[in-house]
Coordinates of C-alpha atoms in Angstrom, one line a residue:
M1 CA -15.0 8.9 4.8
S2 CA -18.6 8.1 4.0
L3 CA -21.3 10.7 4.1
A4 CA -23.8 8.2 5.4
G5 CA -21.3 5.9 7.3
P6 CA -21.5 2.2 7.8
D7 CA -24.9 0.7 8.3
A8 CA -25.2 -1.0 11.6
A9 CA -28.3 -3.0 10.5
F10 CA -26.1 -4.6 7.8
W11 CA -23.2 -5.5 10.0
R12 CA -25.3 -6.7 13.0
G13 CA -24.7 -10.5 13.3
K14 CA -22.6 -10.8 10.2
R15 CA -19.7 -13.3 10.3
V16 CA -16.6 -11.3 9.5
L17 CA -13.1 -12.5 9.0
L18 CA -10.7 -9.7 9.7
T19 CA -7.0 -10.3 8.9
G20 CA -4.4 -7.9 10.5
H21 CA -6.6 -7.2 13.5
T22 CA -3.5 -6.8 15.8
G23 CA -2.1 -4.0 13.8
F24 CA -2.9 -0.2 13.9
K25 CA -5.6 0.0 11.3
G26 CA -6.8 -3.6 12.1
A27 CA -7.4 -2.8 15.8
W28 CA -9.4 0.3 15.0
L29 CA -11.4 -1.7 12.5
A30 CA -12.0 -4.6 14.9
L31 CA -13.4 -2.1 17.5
W32 CA -15.7 -0.6 15.0
L33 CA -17.0 -3.9 13.8
Q34 CA -17.6 -4.9 17.5
R35 CA -19.6 -1.8 18.0
L36 CA -21.6 -2.4 14.9
G37 CA -22.6 -5.9 16.3
A38 CA -20.6 -8.1 13.8
Q39 CA -19.3 -11.6 14.8
V40 CA -15.6 -11.0 14.2
T41 CA -12.9 -13.6 13.7
G42 CA -9.4 -12.1 13.7
L43 CA -6.4 -13.6 11.9
A44 CA -3.0 -12.0 12.3
L45 CA 0.5 -12.2 13.8
A46 CA 1.1 -11.2 17.4
P47 CA 1.3 -7.3 17.7
A48 CA 4.5 -6.0 16.2
T49 CA 5.2 -3.1 18.6
Q50 CA 5.3 -2.4 22.3
P51 CA 3.0 -0.6 23.1
N52 CA 0.3 -1.5 20.6
L53 CA -3.3 -0.6 20.3
F54 CA -4.6 -4.1 20.2
E55 CA -3.5 -4.8 23.7
L56 CA -4.1 -1.3 25.2
A57 CA -7.6 -1.2 23.9
G58 CA -8.5 -4.7 24.9
V59 CA -9.5 -5.6 21.3
A60 CA -9.3 -9.4 21.8
A61 CA -12.1 -9.4 24.3
G62 CA -14.6 -8.8 21.6
L63 CA -13.6 -11.3 18.9
D64 CA -12.3 -14.9 18.1
H65 CA -8.6 -14.2 18.1
H66 CA -6.2 -16.4 16.1
V67 CA -2.4 -15.9 15.9
V68 CA -1.6 -17.2 12.4
D69 CA 1.0 -16.4 9.8
L70 CA -0.5 -15.8 6.4
R71 CA 2.5 -17.6 4.9
D72 CA 1.1 -20.8 6.5
A73 CA -1.5 -21.9 3.9
E74 CA -2.9 -24.7 5.9
A75 CA -3.4 -22.6 9.0
V76 CA -5.1 -19.8 7.0
A77 CA -7.4 -22.4 5.4
R78 CA -8.3 -23.8 8.7
V79 CA -9.4 -20.4 10.1
V80 CA -11.4 -19.8 7.0
R81 CA -13.1 -23.2 7.2
D82 CA -13.8 -22.9 10.9
S83 CA -15.1 -19.3 11.0
R84 CA -17.3 -19.6 7.8
P85 CA -17.1 -15.9 7.1
E86 CA -19.8 -14.1 5.1
V87 CA -17.5 -11.0 4.7
V88 CA -13.7 -10.9 4.6
L89 CA -11.7 -7.7 5.2
H90 CA -8.0 -8.5 4.4
L91 CA -5.6 -5.9 6.1
A92 CA -2.7 -8.2 7.2
A93 CA 0.6 -7.2 5.6
Q94 CA 4.1 -6.3 6.0
A95 CA 3.2 -2.5 5.7
L96 CA 6.4 -0.6 6.1
V97 CA 8.5 0.8 3.2
R98 CA 11.9 0.7 5.1
E99 CA 11.1 -2.8 6.6
G100 CA 10.6 -3.9 3.0
Y101 CA 14.2 -2.7 2.1
R102 CA 15.5 -4.6 5.2
E103 CA 13.6 -7.8 4.6
P104 CA 12.5 -8.0 1.0
V105 CA 11.9 -11.8 0.8
S106 CA 9.6 -11.9 3.8
T107 CA 7.8 -8.8 2.5
W108 CA 7.1 -10.4 -0.8
A109 CA 6.1 -13.7 0.9
S110 CA 3.7 -12.0 3.4
N111 CA 2.1 -9.6 1.0
V112 CA 1.8 -11.7 -2.1
M113 CA 1.7 -15.3 -1.1
G114 CA -0.1 -14.4 2.1
T115 CA -2.9 -12.8 0.0
V116 CA -2.8 -15.8 -2.4
H117 CA -3.2 -18.2 0.5
L118 CA -6.2 -16.4 1.8
L119 CA -7.9 -16.1 -1.6
D120 CA -7.3 -19.8 -2.3
A121 CA -8.8 -20.6 1.0
L122 CA -11.9 -18.6 0.0
R123 CA -12.0 -20.4 -3.4
Q124 CA -12.5 -23.6 -1.3
H125 CA -15.1 -22.0 1.0
A126 CA -18.4 -21.5 -0.7
G127 CA -20.1 -19.5 2.0
A128 CA -18.2 -16.1 1.7
K129 CA -20.1 -13.5 -0.3
V130 CA -17.9 -10.5 -0.1
A131 CA -14.2 -9.8 0.3
V132 CA -12.2 -6.5 0.3
C133 CA -8.4 -6.7 0.1
I134 CA -6.5 -3.7 1.2
T135 CA -3.4 -2.7 -0.7
T136 CA -2.0 0.8 -0.8
D137 CA -1.7 4.1 -2.7
K138 CA 1.8 3.1 -3.5
V139 CA 0.8 0.3 -6.0
Y140 CA 1.1 2.8 -8.9
R141 CA 4.3 3.2 -10.9
N142 CA 5.1 6.7 -9.6
H143 CA 6.2 9.0 -12.4
E144 CA 6.2 12.0 -10.0
W145 CA 3.7 13.7 -12.3
P146 CA 1.4 16.5 -11.2
H147 CA -1.9 14.8 -11.4
P148 CA -3.4 12.2 -9.1
Y149 CA -3.4 8.5 -9.9
R150 CA -6.7 6.8 -11.1
E151 CA -7.6 3.2 -10.6
G152 CA -6.7 2.3 -14.3
D153 CA -3.2 3.8 -14.2
E154 CA -0.1 1.6 -14.6
L155 CA 0.9 -0.5 -11.6
G156 CA 4.4 -0.7 -10.4
G157 CA 6.7 0.1 -7.4
H158 CA 10.3 0.9 -6.9
D159 CA 10.7 -0.5 -3.4
P160 CA 9.8 -4.1 -2.3
Y161 CA 6.8 -3.0 -0.3
S162 CA 5.2 -1.0 -3.0
A163 CA 6.0 -3.6 -5.7
S164 CA 4.7 -6.5 -3.6
K165 CA 1.4 -4.6 -3.1
A166 CA 1.2 -4.0 -6.9
A167 CA 1.7 -7.7 -7.3
C168 CA -1.2 -8.3 -4.9
E169 CA -3.4 -6.4 -7.1
L170 CA -2.7 -8.8 -10.0
A171 CA -3.3 -11.7 -7.7
I172 CA -6.6 -10.3 -6.6
A173 CA -7.8 -9.6 -10.2
S174 CA -6.7 -13.2 -11.3
Y175 CA -8.6 -14.9 -8.4
R176 CA -11.6 -12.7 -9.0
D177 CA -11.7 -13.5 -12.7
A178 CA -10.6 -17.0 -12.7
F179 CA -12.5 -18.4 -9.7
L180 CA -14.3 -16.1 -7.2
K181 CA -16.7 -14.3 -9.6
E182 CA -18.1 -17.6 -10.8
Q183 CA -18.7 -18.9 -7.3
G184 CA -20.6 -15.7 -6.3
L185 CA -17.9 -14.0 -4.2
A186 CA -17.5 -10.3 -5.0
L187 CA -13.9 -9.3 -4.5
A188 CA -12.5 -5.8 -4.5
S189 CA -9.2 -4.1 -3.6
A190 CA -8.9 -0.8 -1.8
R191 CA -5.9 1.5 -2.2
A192 CA -5.9 4.1 0.6
G193 CA -3.6 7.0 1.2
N194 CA -1.4 7.7 4.2
V195 CA -3.3 7.1 7.5
I196 CA -2.8 8.9 10.7
G197 CA -4.6 8.5 14.1
G198 CA -4.0 7.6 17.7
G199 CA -2.6 4.1 18.5
D200 CA 0.1 3.8 15.9
W201 CA 3.6 3.1 17.3
A202 CA 5.2 1.7 14.1
A203 CA 8.7 2.8 13.2
D204 CA 9.4 5.3 10.4
R205 CA 6.0 6.8 10.4
L206 CA 5.7 10.6 10.7
L207 CA 3.3 11.2 13.6
P208 CA 4.4 8.2 15.7
D209 CA 8.0 9.4 15.3
A210 CA 7.0 13.0 16.3
V211 CA 5.1 11.7 19.4
R212 CA 8.0 9.6 20.6
A213 CA 10.5 12.5 20.1
W214 CA 8.3 15.1 21.7
Q215 CA 7.4 12.9 24.7
D216 CA 11.1 12.4 25.3
G217 CA 11.7 16.1 25.0
R218 CA 13.7 15.7 21.8
A219 CA 13.4 17.6 18.5
L220 CA 11.9 15.5 15.6
E221 CA 14.3 14.8 12.7
I222 CA 12.6 15.1 9.4
R223 CA 14.3 13.6 6.3
R224 CA 12.0 14.8 3.5
P225 CA 10.0 17.9 4.6
E226 CA 8.6 18.6 1.1
A227 CA 7.4 15.0 0.4
T228 CA 3.6 15.2 -0.4
R229 CA 1.1 12.5 0.5
P230 CA -2.7 12.0 0.7
W231 CA -3.0 12.1 4.5
Q232 CA -6.2 11.0 6.1
H233 CA -7.5 10.0 9.6
V234 CA -7.6 6.2 10.0
L235 CA -11.5 6.3 10.4
E236 CA -11.9 7.6 6.9
P237 CA -10.5 4.6 4.9
L238 CA -11.9 2.2 7.4
A239 CA -15.4 3.6 6.8
A240 CA -14.8 3.3 3.1
Y241 CA -13.9 -0.4 3.4
L242 CA -17.1 -1.0 5.3
V243 CA -19.3 0.9 2.8
L244 CA -17.5 -0.8 -0.1
A245 CA -18.3 -4.3 1.6
Q246 CA -21.9 -3.3 2.0
T247 CA -22.1 -2.2 -1.6
L248 CA -20.5 -5.4 -2.9
W249 CA -23.2 -7.4 -1.0
T250 CA -25.9 -6.4 -3.4
D251 CA -23.9 -5.0 -6.4
A252 CA -21.2 -7.3 -7.7
S253 CA -20.3 -4.8 -10.4
A254 CA -18.4 -2.9 -7.6
A255 CA -15.8 -5.8 -7.6
Q256 CA -12.8 -3.8 -8.8
A257 CA -10.1 -1.6 -7.5
W258 CA -10.9 1.6 -5.6
N259 CA -8.9 4.6 -4.4
F260 CA -9.8 6.0 -1.0
G261 CA -8.2 9.3 0.2
P262 CA -8.7 13.0 0.9
L263 CA -10.1 15.5 -1.5
P264 CA -7.4 16.9 -3.9
H265 CA -6.8 20.2 -2.1
E266 CA -6.1 18.2 1.2
R267 CA -2.9 16.5 0.0
A268 CA -0.1 18.1 1.9
T269 CA 3.7 18.1 2.5
V270 CA 5.3 16.6 5.6
R271 CA 6.2 20.1 6.6
T272 CA 2.6 21.2 6.6
V273 CA 1.4 18.1 8.7
I274 CA 4.2 18.8 11.2
D275 CA 3.4 22.4 11.5
L276 CA -0.2 21.3 12.3
A277 CA 1.0 18.8 14.8
R278 CA 3.3 21.3 16.6
S279 CA 0.3 23.6 17.1
A280 CA -1.3 20.8 19.1
W281 CA 1.9 20.0 21.1
P282 CA 3.4 23.1 22.8
G283 CA 7.1 23.3 22.8
A284 CA 7.6 20.6 20.1
G285 CA 10.9 21.0 18.3
V286 CA 11.8 19.9 14.7
N287 CA 15.1 19.7 12.8
Y288 CA 14.7 19.6 9.0
A289 CA 17.4 17.7 7.2
Q290 CA 19.7 19.7 4.9
R291 CA 20.2 16.6 2.7
I292 CA 18.1 13.6 1.9
D293 CA 19.4 10.3 3.2
G294 CA 18.1 6.7 3.3
P295 CA 16.5 4.6 0.6
H296 CA 14.4 5.9 -2.3
E297 CA 10.9 7.1 -1.4
A298 CA 8.5 8.9 -3.7
G299 CA 8.5 12.6 -3.4
W300 CA 4.9 13.3 -4.6
L301 CA 1.9 11.0 -4.5
A302 CA -1.8 11.8 -4.8
L303 CA -4.9 9.8 -5.5
D304 CA -7.9 10.6 -7.7
T305 CA -11.0 9.5 -5.6
S306 CA -13.7 10.7 -7.8
L307 CA -14.8 7.1 -8.6
A308 CA -15.5 6.5 -4.9
Q309 CA -17.3 9.9 -4.6
T310 CA -19.7 9.3 -7.5
R311 CA -20.3 5.5 -7.2
L312 CA -20.1 4.9 -3.5
G313 CA -21.1 8.4 -2.3
L314 CA -17.9 8.7 -0.2
A315 CA -16.4 11.9 1.0
P316 CA -14.1 12.8 3.9
R317 CA -15.7 14.0 7.1
W318 CA -12.6 15.4 8.8
N319 CA -10.2 17.6 7.0
L320 CA -6.4 17.6 7.5
A321 CA -6.3 20.0 10.4
E322 CA -9.0 18.1 12.3
S323 CA -7.3 14.8 11.6
V324 CA -3.9 15.9 12.8
G325 CA -5.4 17.7 15.8
R326 CA -7.4 14.6 16.9
T327 CA -4.4 12.3 16.4
L328 CA -2.1 14.4 18.7
R329 CA -4.9 14.9 21.3
W330 CA -5.3 11.1 21.4
Y331 CA -1.6 10.6 22.2
R332 CA -1.5 13.4 24.7
A333 CA -4.7 12.1 26.5
L334 CA -3.2 8.6 26.6
H335 CA 0.1 9.9 28.0
E336 CA -1.8 11.8 30.7
G337 CA -3.6 8.7 31.8
G338 CA -6.5 8.2 29.5
E339 CA -7.7 4.7 28.5
A340 CA -7.0 3.7 24.9
R341 CA -10.3 1.9 24.2
A342 CA -12.3 4.9 25.6
L343 CA -10.3 7.3 23.5
C344 CA -10.9 5.3 20.3
L345 CA -14.7 4.9 21.0
A346 CA -14.8 8.7 21.6
D347 CA -13.3 9.4 18.2
L348 CA -15.7 6.8 16.6
D349 CA -18.6 8.7 18.2
A350 CA -17.3 12.1 17.0
W351 CA -16.8 10.7 13.5
S352 CA -20.2 9.1 13.5
G353 CA -21.9 12.3 14.8
V354 CA -22.9 11.0 18.1
E355 CA -21.6 14.1 19.8
A356 CA -23.5 16.4 17.5
R357 CA -26.8 14.4 17.9
A358 CA -26.4 14.4 21.7
A359 CA -25.9 18.2 21.7
A360 CA -29.0 18.8 19.5

């Protein structure tokens, strides 16, 4: 997402605590941090799906891996104390809307108290200088209005996942103002739009559901084809998190909430994303629902990312068509015998411009 991209000189040798490194986004970020030369400690639950990117890409080989539940305050504090992080990137969460409906209590416990346990451990660890906590674009009280949400708009959330992430924003702001600012730790939150990319096998996510159906020769069932979201390739928000952390290292005024997402004209409906995906997967079938079923989900959501563009110099490198195409090619290549780690590193090289520089 950054025009300049993460700075390898900054990350080389940095002690980084990454929570959620066994998840989809976390595994990608762990690989990127390893490539940048950071000393990474990972704190997370065991991978939630089979298959999963963490195991397929051999992510554990390049970091200090800890299986810890964020709801266990003592275990979280112990990892923070032992790893002595300089930078903390907090991605661990219960991240699925429908799972939040099924398990609301554990969703609130993981997302809110898990974040509080981490922040309180940092309050007791004087060495950390920067922390970025990842929430979601769904933290806003969604009025289904026609303009994108800005960082100062009202927080809320209809479902347990969205509401628990909005509550995280309050906890983050409280710890920043009451404790961490005074001890010299710059703490920011990051609200990213819907993320796509190879290596996601979570349930109830659009492209993973599509890949599962099409690999099995089935038509994909779509519940809400006109739902609109700010879709982006996984490398875009991850780059933004890294650039934000770099900025916080020298500029504590950046310790606030940030939106990260595609440019306004790139937000798209589920139907548009699936049409792009079908063009990359010959013979793919789709059945669009004639009625909407299931729990409530927002119909329209968009982020205003002008603050990140003007203050952090961030702009997406890959448009929607490129992002969807690369995602589907990743899954097809893996299905045809490709190696997950190599596929991820190839996408990292392409995003970073290594391919272009090699051809020049």
